[in-house]
Short mmCIF file of C-alpha atoms and ligand atoms in Angstrom, two decimals:
data_model
loop_
_atom_site.label_atom_id
_atom_site.label_comp_id
_atom_site.label_asym_id
_atom_site.label_seq_id
_atom_site.Cartn_x
_atom_site.Cartn_y
_atom_site.Cartn_z
CA MET A 1195 31.35 -92.52 77.11
CA ILE A 1196 30.08 -89.09 76.16
CA THR A 1197 26.80 -88.27 77.86
CA LEU A 1198 23.90 -86.78 75.96
CA PRO A 1199 24.03 -83.40 77.75
CA THR A 1200 27.77 -83.19 77.02
CA LEU A 1201 27.17 -84.12 73.40
CA LEU A 1202 24.48 -81.47 73.05
CA LEU A 1203 26.77 -78.94 74.66
CA VAL A 1204 29.57 -79.76 72.23
CA LEU A 1205 27.19 -79.61 69.28
CA ALA A 1206 25.78 -76.31 70.48
CA ALA A 1207 29.26 -74.85 70.68
CA ASP A 1208 30.29 -76.31 67.33
CA SER A 1209 27.17 -75.35 65.44
CA GLY A 1210 27.83 -71.68 65.93
CA LEU A 1211 25.47 -71.01 68.84
CA ALA A 1212 28.30 -69.66 70.92
CA VAL A 1213 26.57 -66.45 71.95
CA ILE A 1214 27.93 -64.49 74.93
CA PRO A 1215 26.07 -63.44 77.01
CA ARG A 1216 23.85 -66.50 76.67
CA PRO A 1217 20.34 -65.52 75.50
CA ALA A 1218 17.42 -66.05 77.88
CA HIS A 1219 15.61 -68.42 75.49
CA LEU A 1220 17.25 -70.10 72.52
CA THR A 1221 15.73 -72.90 70.45
CA PRO A 1222 17.78 -74.43 67.62
CA ARG A 1223 15.71 -75.00 64.44
CA PRO A 1224 16.39 -77.23 61.42
CA GLY A 1225 18.40 -75.83 58.57
CA SER A 1226 20.49 -72.72 58.10
CA PHE A 1227 20.56 -69.30 56.45
CA THR A 1228 23.30 -68.21 54.09
CA LEU A 1229 24.08 -64.53 53.63
CA THR A 1230 24.92 -63.55 50.05
CA GLY A 1231 25.70 -60.31 48.27
CA SER A 1232 22.08 -60.08 47.13
CA THR A 1233 20.62 -60.36 50.64
CA ILE A 1234 18.46 -57.30 51.37
CA ILE A 1235 18.16 -55.69 54.80
CA THR A 1236 14.63 -54.37 55.20
CA THR A 1237 13.68 -51.93 57.93
CA ASP A 1238 10.92 -49.64 59.02
CA ALA A 1239 11.61 -45.91 59.42
CA ARG A 1240 12.67 -46.16 63.07
CA SER A 1241 15.07 -49.05 62.48
CA ARG A 1242 16.62 -47.64 59.29
CA ALA A 1243 19.81 -46.50 61.05
CA LEU A 1244 20.15 -49.92 62.69
CA GLY A 1245 19.84 -51.56 59.27
CA GLY A 1246 22.68 -49.34 58.11
CA MET A 1247 24.76 -50.37 61.14
CA LEU A 1248 24.16 -54.05 60.38
CA ALA A 1249 25.24 -53.49 56.77
CA ASP A 1250 28.37 -51.70 58.03
CA TYR A 1251 29.16 -54.50 60.48
CA LEU A 1252 28.87 -57.14 57.73
CA PHE A 1253 30.69 -55.32 54.94
CA PRO A 1254 34.41 -55.56 55.79
CA ALA A 1255 34.65 -59.36 56.13
CA THR A 1256 32.05 -60.31 53.52
CA GLY A 1257 32.73 -57.59 50.97
CA PHE A 1258 28.94 -57.41 50.48
CA ARG A 1259 27.44 -53.94 50.32
CA LEU A 1260 23.98 -55.02 51.40
CA ALA A 1261 21.04 -52.89 50.35
CA VAL A 1262 18.97 -51.37 53.17
CA ARG A 1263 15.38 -50.79 52.00
CA PRO A 1264 11.83 -50.45 53.27
CA SER A 1265 10.84 -53.69 51.49
CA ALA A 1266 12.14 -56.47 49.25
CA PRO A 1267 10.65 -58.38 46.30
CA SER A 1268 9.05 -61.71 47.19
CA GLY A 1269 11.53 -64.54 47.11
CA ALA A 1270 14.46 -62.29 48.03
CA ARG A 1271 16.78 -63.39 50.82
CA VAL A 1272 16.05 -60.92 53.60
CA VAL A 1273 17.22 -59.76 56.99
CA ALA A 1274 14.16 -57.90 58.28
CA ILE A 1275 14.34 -55.48 61.21
CA ARG A 1276 11.08 -54.16 62.67
CA LEU A 1277 10.17 -52.29 65.82
CA ASP A 1278 7.08 -53.97 67.19
CA ALA A 1279 5.03 -52.40 69.98
CA THR A 1280 3.22 -55.68 70.64
CA LEU A 1281 6.45 -57.01 72.15
CA THR A 1282 6.62 -54.47 75.01
CA ALA A 1283 6.67 -57.36 77.50
CA LEU A 1284 10.29 -57.90 76.38
CA GLY A 1285 11.23 -54.55 77.91
CA ALA A 1286 13.24 -51.64 76.54
CA GLU A 1287 16.24 -53.84 75.67
CA GLY A 1288 14.63 -57.15 74.70
CA TYR A 1289 14.24 -58.65 71.21
CA ARG A 1290 13.20 -61.63 69.12
CA LEU A 1291 15.55 -63.06 66.53
CA ASP A 1292 14.28 -65.79 64.19
CA VAL A 1293 16.60 -67.37 61.66
CA THR A 1294 14.98 -69.60 59.04
CA PRO A 1295 16.51 -70.89 55.79
CA GLY A 1296 14.98 -68.07 53.74
CA ARG A 1297 14.94 -65.19 56.16
CA VAL A 1298 16.28 -63.57 59.30
CA THR A 1299 13.71 -61.62 61.32
CA ILE A 1300 14.54 -59.19 64.10
CA ARG A 1301 11.71 -57.67 66.11
CA ALA A 1302 12.00 -55.53 69.21
CA PRO A 1303 9.82 -53.07 71.10
CA GLN A 1304 12.59 -50.46 71.18
CA PRO A 1305 15.73 -49.69 69.13
CA ALA A 1306 18.07 -50.92 71.91
CA GLY A 1307 16.55 -54.40 71.62
CA ALA A 1308 17.00 -54.46 67.85
CA PHE A 1309 20.62 -53.39 68.38
CA TYR A 1310 21.17 -56.30 70.77
CA ALA A 1311 19.56 -58.68 68.27
CA ILE A 1312 22.15 -57.47 65.75
CA GLN A 1313 24.93 -58.20 68.27
CA THR A 1314 23.55 -61.72 68.71
CA LEU A 1315 23.26 -62.16 64.94
CA ARG A 1316 26.93 -61.22 64.45
CA GLN A 1317 27.87 -63.96 66.91
CA LEU A 1318 25.92 -66.59 64.95
CA PHE A 1319 28.33 -66.19 62.00
CA PRO A 1320 31.80 -67.77 61.95
CA PRO A 1321 34.28 -65.66 63.97
CA ALA A 1322 35.84 -64.43 60.72
CA ILE A 1323 32.79 -62.14 60.32
CA PHE A 1324 34.69 -59.80 62.68
CA ARG A 1325 37.60 -59.42 60.25
CA ALA A 1326 38.38 -55.90 59.04
CA ALA A 1327 39.18 -57.12 55.50
CA ARG A 1328 37.40 -59.43 53.07
CA VAL A 1329 37.79 -63.11 53.87
CA PRO A 1330 38.36 -64.90 50.54
CA ALA A 1331 36.13 -67.87 49.65
CA ALA A 1332 34.19 -67.68 52.91
CA VAL A 1333 30.60 -68.96 53.09
CA TRP A 1334 28.52 -66.95 55.54
CA THR A 1335 26.11 -69.50 56.91
CA ILE A 1336 24.35 -69.33 60.26
CA PRO A 1337 22.22 -71.98 61.98
CA ALA A 1338 18.45 -71.61 62.05
CA VAL A 1339 17.33 -70.63 65.52
CA SER A 1340 14.59 -68.85 67.49
CA ILE A 1341 15.77 -66.51 70.21
CA GLU A 1342 13.73 -64.48 72.66
CA ASP A 1343 15.95 -62.43 74.87
CA SER A 1344 16.07 -59.62 77.40
CA PRO A 1345 18.50 -58.61 80.15
CA ARG A 1346 18.31 -59.47 83.83
CA PHE A 1347 19.79 -56.10 84.95
CA ARG A 1348 19.49 -52.52 83.71
CA TRP A 1349 23.03 -51.40 84.65
CA ARG A 1350 25.59 -53.53 82.86
CA GLY A 1351 28.81 -51.64 83.13
CA VAL A 1352 32.48 -51.37 82.59
CA HIS A 1353 34.60 -48.72 84.28
CA LEU A 1354 37.84 -47.22 82.99
CA ASP A 1355 40.27 -45.08 84.99
CA VAL A 1356 41.81 -42.67 82.49
CA ALA A 1357 43.37 -40.55 85.27
CA ARG A 1358 46.17 -42.82 86.51
CA HIS A 1359 47.07 -43.59 82.91
CA PHE A 1360 45.59 -41.58 80.09
CA MET A 1361 43.92 -43.78 77.48
CA PRO A 1362 43.65 -42.54 73.89
CA LYS A 1363 40.23 -41.68 72.52
CA GLU A 1364 40.51 -44.48 69.94
CA PHE A 1365 40.85 -47.04 72.73
CA VAL A 1366 37.81 -45.67 74.54
CA LYS A 1367 35.89 -46.22 71.29
CA LYS A 1368 37.21 -49.77 71.01
CA LEU A 1369 36.06 -50.41 74.58
CA VAL A 1370 32.60 -49.03 73.69
CA ASP A 1371 32.48 -51.42 70.72
CA LEU A 1372 33.48 -54.34 72.92
CA ALA A 1373 30.98 -53.35 75.60
CA ALA A 1374 28.22 -53.26 72.98
CA LEU A 1375 29.25 -56.66 71.60
CA HIS A 1376 28.72 -58.03 75.13
CA LYS A 1377 25.43 -56.10 75.55
CA LEU A 1378 26.94 -53.89 78.25
CA ASN A 1379 25.28 -50.48 78.41
CA ARG A 1380 27.33 -48.27 80.76
CA LEU A 1381 30.88 -46.94 80.48
CA HIS A 1382 31.97 -45.25 83.71
CA LEU A 1383 34.88 -42.93 82.89
CA HIS A 1384 36.99 -42.01 85.93
CA LEU A 1385 38.17 -38.67 84.54
CA THR A 1386 39.99 -37.03 87.45
CA ASP A 1387 42.30 -38.14 90.24
CA ASP A 1388 45.46 -37.16 92.10
CA GLN A 1389 47.62 -38.18 89.14
CA GLY A 1390 45.78 -36.41 86.34
CA TRP A 1391 42.79 -34.33 85.22
CA ARG A 1392 41.59 -35.59 81.82
CA ILE A 1393 38.70 -33.42 80.66
CA GLU A 1394 38.87 -29.90 79.28
CA ILE A 1395 36.90 -27.45 81.45
CA ARG A 1396 36.75 -24.10 79.66
CA GLN A 1397 36.21 -22.00 82.77
CA TYR A 1398 39.30 -23.53 84.41
CA PRO A 1399 41.98 -24.02 81.74
CA ARG A 1400 44.72 -24.80 84.25
CA LEU A 1401 42.96 -28.09 85.09
CA THR A 1402 44.33 -29.45 81.85
CA ALA A 1403 47.24 -27.05 81.19
CA VAL A 1404 48.71 -28.06 84.57
CA GLY A 1405 46.57 -30.89 85.95
CA ALA A 1406 46.71 -33.19 82.91
CA TRP A 1407 50.46 -33.72 83.19
CA ARG A 1408 52.71 -35.30 85.78
CA ARG A 1409 56.46 -35.06 85.75
CA GLN A 1410 57.06 -38.80 86.17
CA THR A 1411 55.55 -41.98 87.59
CA ILE A 1412 56.56 -44.23 90.45
CA ILE A 1413 58.05 -47.59 89.44
CA GLY A 1414 56.33 -50.60 90.97
CA ARG A 1415 54.24 -50.57 94.13
CA PRO A 1416 54.91 -47.76 96.61
CA ASP A 1417 57.00 -48.98 99.55
CA PRO A 1418 55.60 -47.86 102.94
CA ASP A 1419 58.96 -46.06 103.29
CA SER A 1420 58.67 -43.27 100.71
CA THR A 1421 62.43 -42.68 100.68
CA LYS A 1422 62.66 -45.96 98.75
CA TRP A 1423 60.38 -44.82 95.95
CA ARG A 1424 61.92 -44.83 92.46
CA PHE A 1425 60.52 -42.93 89.49
CA ASP A 1426 60.68 -43.44 85.73
CA GLY A 1427 61.65 -39.87 84.83
CA GLN A 1428 59.07 -39.89 82.01
CA PRO A 1429 56.40 -37.18 81.86
CA HIS A 1430 52.91 -38.65 81.45
CA GLY A 1431 49.65 -36.99 80.56
CA GLY A 1432 46.90 -36.16 78.15
CA PHE A 1433 43.28 -35.10 78.21
CA TYR A 1434 40.10 -35.11 76.18
CA THR A 1435 39.03 -31.81 74.68
CA GLN A 1436 35.34 -31.02 74.86
CA ASP A 1437 35.13 -31.91 71.17
CA ASP A 1438 36.71 -35.31 71.95
CA ILE A 1439 34.13 -35.87 74.68
CA THR A 1440 31.28 -34.94 72.33
CA GLU A 1441 32.66 -37.43 69.82
CA LEU A 1442 32.93 -40.21 72.45
CA VAL A 1443 29.44 -39.57 73.80
CA ALA A 1444 27.94 -39.70 70.30
CA TYR A 1445 29.94 -42.84 69.45
CA ALA A 1446 28.68 -44.54 72.60
CA GLN A 1447 25.10 -43.32 72.21
CA VAL A 1448 24.53 -45.01 68.84
CA ARG A 1449 25.84 -48.21 70.44
CA PHE A 1450 23.39 -47.84 73.34
CA VAL A 1451 26.17 -47.19 75.85
CA THR A 1452 25.67 -44.35 78.32
CA ILE A 1453 28.94 -42.79 79.45
CA VAL A 1454 28.88 -41.98 83.16
CA PRO A 1455 31.50 -39.29 83.84
CA GLU A 1456 33.22 -39.18 87.22
CA ILE A 1457 34.66 -35.99 88.69
CA GLU A 1458 36.24 -37.01 92.01
CA MET A 1459 35.66 -34.90 95.13
CA PRO A 1460 36.59 -34.09 97.85
CA GLY A 1461 39.41 -36.70 97.80
CA HIS A 1462 41.59 -37.89 94.92
CA SER A 1463 41.86 -34.23 93.94
CA GLN A 1464 45.55 -33.41 93.95
CA ALA A 1465 45.67 -32.73 90.19
CA ALA A 1466 42.92 -30.11 90.68
CA ILE A 1467 44.75 -28.59 93.68
CA ALA A 1468 48.01 -28.56 91.68
CA SER A 1469 46.14 -26.51 89.05
CA TYR A 1470 44.35 -24.18 91.49
CA PRO A 1471 46.11 -24.16 94.90
CA GLU A 1472 43.23 -22.21 96.48
CA LEU A 1473 41.19 -25.44 96.30
CA GLY A 1474 43.45 -27.05 98.92
CA ASN A 1475 43.60 -26.77 102.69
CA LYS A 1476 47.15 -25.41 102.84
CA PRO A 1477 48.92 -22.53 101.11
CA ASP A 1478 51.49 -24.87 99.50
CA THR A 1479 51.71 -25.41 95.78
CA LEU A 1480 51.52 -29.14 95.03
CA PRO A 1481 52.62 -31.07 91.97
CA VAL A 1482 50.34 -33.49 90.15
CA TRP A 1483 50.98 -36.66 92.16
CA THR A 1484 53.57 -39.11 90.84
CA ALA A 1485 52.86 -42.02 93.21
CA TRP A 1486 49.86 -44.29 93.90
CA GLY A 1487 47.71 -44.64 96.98
CA VAL A 1488 45.38 -42.55 99.09
CA ASP A 1489 46.42 -38.92 99.31
CA GLU A 1490 45.71 -36.53 102.20
CA ASN A 1491 45.48 -33.54 99.83
CA ILE A 1492 41.72 -33.26 99.55
CA VAL A 1493 39.89 -30.08 98.53
CA ASN A 1494 38.72 -27.66 101.20
CA PRO A 1495 35.01 -27.51 102.04
CA GLY A 1496 34.58 -23.75 101.53
CA ASP A 1497 31.85 -22.11 99.47
CA ALA A 1498 34.31 -21.08 96.74
CA THR A 1499 35.33 -24.73 96.31
CA ILE A 1500 31.72 -25.88 96.20
CA ARG A 1501 31.10 -23.25 93.50
CA PHE A 1502 34.18 -24.47 91.61
CA GLU A 1503 32.95 -28.08 91.68
CA GLN A 1504 29.45 -27.02 90.60
CA ASN A 1505 30.88 -24.93 87.76
CA VAL A 1506 32.86 -27.97 86.61
CA LEU A 1507 29.70 -30.09 86.82
CA THR A 1508 27.83 -27.51 84.73
CA GLU A 1509 30.28 -28.04 81.86
CA VAL A 1510 30.21 -31.81 82.44
CA MET A 1511 26.39 -31.89 82.28
CA ALA A 1512 26.45 -29.96 79.02
CA LEU A 1513 28.73 -32.63 77.52
CA PHE A 1514 27.18 -35.80 78.95
CA PRO A 1515 23.43 -36.05 78.33
CA GLY A 1516 23.01 -39.22 80.44
CA ARG A 1517 21.15 -39.14 83.72
CA TRP A 1518 24.08 -40.12 85.99
CA ILE A 1519 26.93 -37.89 87.10
CA HIS A 1520 29.50 -39.54 89.41
CA VAL A 1521 31.20 -37.37 92.04
CA GLY A 1522 33.49 -40.00 93.59
CA GLY A 1523 33.46 -39.56 97.34
CA ASP A 1524 35.79 -42.45 98.20
CA GLU A 1525 38.98 -42.40 100.21
CA ALA A 1526 38.92 -38.80 101.47
CA PRO A 1527 41.20 -38.73 104.54
CA LYS A 1528 40.06 -36.09 107.04
CA THR A 1529 43.55 -35.23 108.40
CA GLN A 1530 43.63 -31.83 106.70
CA TRP A 1531 40.01 -30.94 107.54
CA LYS A 1532 40.71 -31.79 111.20
CA ALA A 1533 43.61 -29.30 111.17
CA SER A 1534 41.91 -26.65 109.05
CA PRO A 1535 40.36 -23.55 110.71
CA LEU A 1536 38.08 -23.14 107.67
CA ALA A 1537 36.81 -26.74 107.84
CA GLN A 1538 36.32 -26.55 111.62
CA ALA A 1539 34.44 -23.26 111.28
CA ARG A 1540 32.16 -24.89 108.67
CA ILE A 1541 31.44 -27.78 111.04
CA ARG A 1542 30.46 -25.31 113.82
CA GLU A 1543 28.39 -23.02 111.56
CA LEU A 1544 26.46 -25.94 110.11
CA GLY A 1545 26.00 -27.66 113.47
CA LEU A 1546 27.66 -30.85 112.23
CA LYS A 1547 29.06 -33.62 114.38
CA ASP A 1548 32.36 -34.22 112.62
CA GLU A 1549 34.35 -34.24 109.39
CA ASP A 1550 32.39 -37.20 107.98
CA GLU A 1551 29.21 -35.16 108.31
CA LEU A 1552 31.04 -32.31 106.59
CA GLN A 1553 31.80 -34.58 103.62
CA SER A 1554 28.15 -35.61 103.64
CA HIS A 1555 27.16 -31.91 103.56
CA PHE A 1556 29.55 -31.39 100.64
CA THR A 1557 28.04 -34.35 98.76
CA ARG A 1558 24.53 -33.11 99.49
CA ARG A 1559 25.37 -29.74 97.93
CA MET A 1560 26.37 -31.59 94.76
CA ASP A 1561 23.29 -33.79 94.97
CA GLU A 1562 20.94 -30.76 95.25
CA PHE A 1563 22.73 -29.12 92.34
CA LEU A 1564 22.59 -32.16 90.06
CA THR A 1565 19.01 -32.94 91.05
CA ALA A 1566 17.95 -29.36 90.27
CA HIS A 1567 19.37 -29.95 86.78
CA GLY A 1568 17.45 -33.20 86.33
CA ARG A 1569 20.41 -35.48 86.93
CA SER A 1570 21.21 -38.16 89.51
CA LEU A 1571 24.34 -38.13 91.63
CA VAL A 1572 26.35 -41.35 91.79
CA GLY A 1573 29.04 -41.91 94.43
CA TRP A 1574 31.23 -44.62 95.94
CA ASP A 1575 29.81 -46.14 99.13
CA GLU A 1576 31.62 -43.69 101.43
CA ILE A 1577 28.84 -41.22 100.57
CA LEU A 1578 26.77 -43.24 103.07
CA GLU A 1579 29.02 -42.13 105.94
CA GLY A 1580 27.68 -39.16 107.84
CA GLY A 1581 24.26 -39.40 106.22
CA LEU A 1582 23.24 -40.25 102.67
CA ALA A 1583 22.50 -37.60 100.11
CA PRO A 1584 18.77 -37.99 99.42
CA ASN A 1585 18.78 -38.68 95.69
CA ALA A 1586 22.07 -40.52 95.38
CA VAL A 1587 22.92 -43.77 93.63
CA VAL A 1588 25.50 -45.77 95.58
CA MET A 1589 28.34 -47.80 94.07
CA SER A 1590 29.17 -50.53 96.54
CA TRP A 1591 32.91 -51.18 96.21
CA ARG A 1592 34.07 -52.05 99.75
CA GLY A 1593 32.20 -55.35 99.62
CA ILE A 1594 28.42 -55.45 99.55
CA ASP A 1595 27.42 -53.85 102.87
CA GLY A 1596 27.20 -50.37 101.39
CA GLY A 1597 24.90 -51.74 98.71
CA ILE A 1598 22.71 -53.45 101.28
CA ALA A 1599 22.45 -50.34 103.48
CA ALA A 1600 21.71 -48.09 100.51
CA ALA A 1601 19.04 -50.41 99.05
CA ARG A 1602 17.38 -50.64 102.49
CA ALA A 1603 17.32 -46.86 102.64
CA GLY A 1604 15.53 -46.85 99.27
CA HIS A 1605 18.47 -45.79 97.11
CA ASP A 1606 19.45 -47.32 93.81
CA VAL A 1607 22.64 -49.32 93.93
CA VAL A 1608 25.30 -50.42 91.45
CA MET A 1609 27.33 -53.34 92.75
CA ALA A 1610 31.09 -53.00 92.23
CA PRO A 1611 32.66 -55.07 95.02
CA GLY A 1612 36.41 -55.59 94.85
CA SER A 1613 35.90 -59.29 95.57
CA HIS A 1614 34.16 -59.94 92.22
CA THR A 1615 34.43 -56.92 89.92
CA TYR A 1616 37.92 -55.41 90.27
CA PHE A 1617 39.54 -56.33 86.99
CA ASP A 1618 42.79 -54.68 88.12
CA HIS A 1619 43.32 -57.70 90.42
CA TYR A 1620 45.39 -60.73 89.37
CA GLN A 1621 43.58 -63.39 87.34
CA SER A 1622 45.96 -66.17 88.35
CA ALA A 1623 46.99 -67.54 91.78
CA ASP A 1624 50.53 -67.88 90.49
CA THR A 1625 51.43 -64.27 89.77
CA THR A 1626 54.98 -64.94 88.55
CA ALA A 1627 53.86 -65.21 84.92
CA GLU A 1628 51.51 -62.21 85.17
CA PRO A 1629 52.31 -58.56 84.60
CA LEU A 1630 52.56 -56.56 87.86
CA ALA A 1631 49.09 -55.79 89.22
CA ILE A 1632 47.79 -53.98 92.27
CA GLY A 1633 47.23 -57.31 94.07
CA GLY A 1634 44.17 -59.42 94.82
CA PHE A 1635 43.04 -62.57 93.03
CA LEU A 1636 39.97 -62.55 90.83
CA PRO A 1637 39.87 -65.56 88.49
CA LEU A 1638 37.33 -65.96 85.69
CA ASP A 1639 35.19 -68.53 87.54
CA THR A 1640 34.79 -66.19 90.53
CA VAL A 1641 33.52 -63.43 88.24
CA TYR A 1642 31.13 -65.89 86.60
CA ALA A 1643 29.82 -67.07 89.99
CA TYR A 1644 29.05 -63.51 91.12
CA GLU A 1645 25.46 -62.89 92.20
CA PRO A 1646 24.81 -59.11 92.19
CA VAL A 1647 21.73 -59.21 94.45
CA PRO A 1648 22.87 -59.60 98.07
CA ALA A 1649 21.04 -62.49 99.74
CA ALA A 1650 20.22 -60.24 102.71
CA LEU A 1651 17.82 -58.08 100.65
CA THR A 1652 14.06 -58.62 100.49
CA PRO A 1653 12.57 -58.72 96.97
CA ASP A 1654 11.38 -55.11 97.41
CA GLU A 1655 14.84 -53.93 98.46
CA ALA A 1656 16.47 -56.00 95.70
CA ARG A 1657 14.65 -53.92 93.08
CA HIS A 1658 17.08 -51.12 93.92
CA VAL A 1659 20.02 -53.18 92.65
CA LEU A 1660 20.37 -51.72 89.16
CA GLY A 1661 23.18 -54.11 88.25
CA ALA A 1662 26.96 -54.19 88.45
CA GLN A 1663 30.12 -53.15 86.64
CA GLY A 1664 33.73 -54.27 86.19
CA GLN A 1665 36.45 -51.87 87.36
CA LEU A 1666 39.63 -51.09 85.42
CA TRP A 1667 41.78 -49.00 87.75
CA THR A 1668 44.93 -48.19 85.86
CA GLU A 1669 47.78 -47.61 88.34
CA TYR A 1670 49.35 -50.81 86.98
CA ILE A 1671 47.64 -50.68 83.57
CA PRO A 1672 49.88 -48.39 81.54
CA ASP A 1673 48.28 -48.78 78.11
CA PRO A 1674 45.33 -50.15 76.12
CA LYS A 1675 46.89 -53.56 75.50
CA ARG A 1676 47.25 -54.16 79.23
CA ALA A 1677 43.73 -52.87 79.80
CA GLU A 1678 42.45 -55.47 77.32
CA TYR A 1679 44.49 -58.18 79.04
CA MET A 1680 42.96 -57.34 82.42
CA ALA A 1681 39.40 -56.85 81.12
CA PHE A 1682 39.06 -59.92 78.92
CA PRO A 1683 37.76 -62.53 79.28
CA ARG A 1684 36.54 -61.43 82.73
CA ALA A 1685 34.21 -58.85 81.17
CA CYS A 1686 32.66 -61.68 79.09
CA ALA A 1687 31.81 -63.52 82.32
CA LEU A 1688 30.41 -60.38 83.97
CA ALA A 1689 28.30 -59.65 80.88
CA GLU A 1690 26.64 -63.05 81.32
CA VAL A 1691 26.13 -62.41 85.06
CA LEU A 1692 24.30 -59.20 84.18
CA TRP A 1693 22.31 -60.34 81.15
CA THR A 1694 21.45 -64.02 81.46
CA PRO A 1695 18.70 -65.34 83.76
CA GLN A 1696 20.26 -66.94 86.83
CA GLU A 1697 18.78 -70.35 86.01
CA GLU A 1698 20.30 -70.33 82.50
CA LYS A 1699 23.84 -69.75 83.74
CA SER A 1700 26.29 -72.66 83.58
CA TYR A 1701 30.05 -72.28 83.85
CA PRO A 1702 30.92 -75.37 81.74
CA ASP A 1703 28.54 -74.17 79.04
CA PHE A 1704 30.04 -70.66 79.24
CA LEU A 1705 33.55 -72.09 78.83
CA ALA A 1706 32.45 -74.08 75.77
CA ARG A 1707 31.06 -70.91 74.16
CA LEU A 1708 34.05 -68.88 75.32
CA ALA A 1709 36.38 -71.07 73.23
CA THR A 1710 34.66 -69.72 70.10
CA HIS A 1711 34.28 -66.25 71.58
CA LEU A 1712 38.03 -65.95 72.23
CA VAL A 1713 38.60 -66.58 68.51
CA ARG A 1714 36.32 -63.57 67.87
CA LEU A 1715 38.23 -61.45 70.35
CA GLY A 1716 41.46 -62.49 68.66
CA VAL A 1717 40.07 -61.44 65.27
CA LEU A 1718 39.10 -58.10 66.86
CA ASP A 1719 42.72 -57.67 68.00
CA VAL A 1720 41.80 -57.84 71.68
CA ASN A 1721 44.78 -58.76 73.82
CA TYR A 1722 42.75 -61.05 76.09
CA ARG A 1723 44.40 -63.19 78.74
CA PRO A 1724 44.61 -66.76 77.41
CA LEU A 1725 42.79 -69.32 79.57
C1 ACM B 2625 37.89 -47.25 94.90
O1 ACM B 2625 38.37 -48.33 94.50
N1 ACM B 2625 38.61 -46.42 95.62
C2 ACM B 2625 36.52 -46.86 94.58
#
């Protein structure tokens, strides 16, 4: 026998209310609305551009070039978009979406909310609405519904490592589009590492002339015995020009995605040292690294290096208008600083206890610099070691303890624990049918069950948890198709963790909606991992 809740769930999925992430409040209404070529999109002045975006979203599959106007004659079929200051209680990203047989009404206090209403509206249509060419004989009907919606967390992110494998600009745009579809609002771009420097810095052209290219890449996982390493013999590289970055930032901005650039320091810096050997601790000239792992070649802590990093950050700030600038800080072995007369002299001059405090000093110099320019430093949780830079935002990746400590110290926190958010980990216990991955096991249900606020925090401390993000480290992700395979559908689950009120989450209900959502992703040519 089919129970009533099950029946309702099936009907909800079948009637087109397969919205991911699930809205906070959704009430089905009687009837439906059918979009036709004579439907008019009406907007006020501030939502005019959003009306144009909606028309652009709907055009390819429907073939309708919908008019976008300030008003429509009475009796016309209308999709109305209005910014409405009386709805401020919904927050900067909230919205109301009402679908009735004659009319669709979107109201939001701010443009971001209206944009998210549009993303919800797209998901009310049959999945074919996402086609890039006209769907013959289609009828574009959506169920009547009232939705009032706003996100649980402010930081809803996806991360992409473009250093280990360079990802083309067009793929970064596709990822921005997919983030926006899932109401994610941060794209953390890991732009520099040992294996490649991916952003043009005009003051230091060798960073890309030399640092953007490696001679070859290790095959498989590095054996502890490096004499066993085998390489592919294929040069790999690429970088974004400053014009490319400007294009990506603008593309993301109109989709309400803030790109958070990461320039790694003092570790994961071999590509920079390969470009400018004076940044290192030894006189040797190094190649851009061709293997994976944690590298002892970190930058030296001298004043010239600090100036170099700040000069790089100056160009980065000019390109990325968002508040957050990530300076890495993870996995910086201190072997070379321990052996370096310059580093040891710095420790003595500054009256520091050890090399960890020297890294903390280094981070603080970046923090002061970014803060003086009105920005906020973000770093991996190692920035807590040896004293926390005063204004820093901490990304908790080695579990949740760094997040707890940082929140207790009054710092904002983004949760990124390997246990629940590392999308480079395997998604199946049986790895024989999976492409080679770094390791780990992070199935879809574990992502869905993730609770970003650590139970140990008081409500006051918990306010510092901005949200969370999914990590795509690309040592074993050679190209966009693999990146899609690793990111989806896990990013769909994380989007619901970050958007939907805790009490509205249900894994069986998510799976029922996901069945429809995967059809959408297929239409969008996303190489998701089949369930
Ligand atoms: C990290 O995974 N090293 C942040």
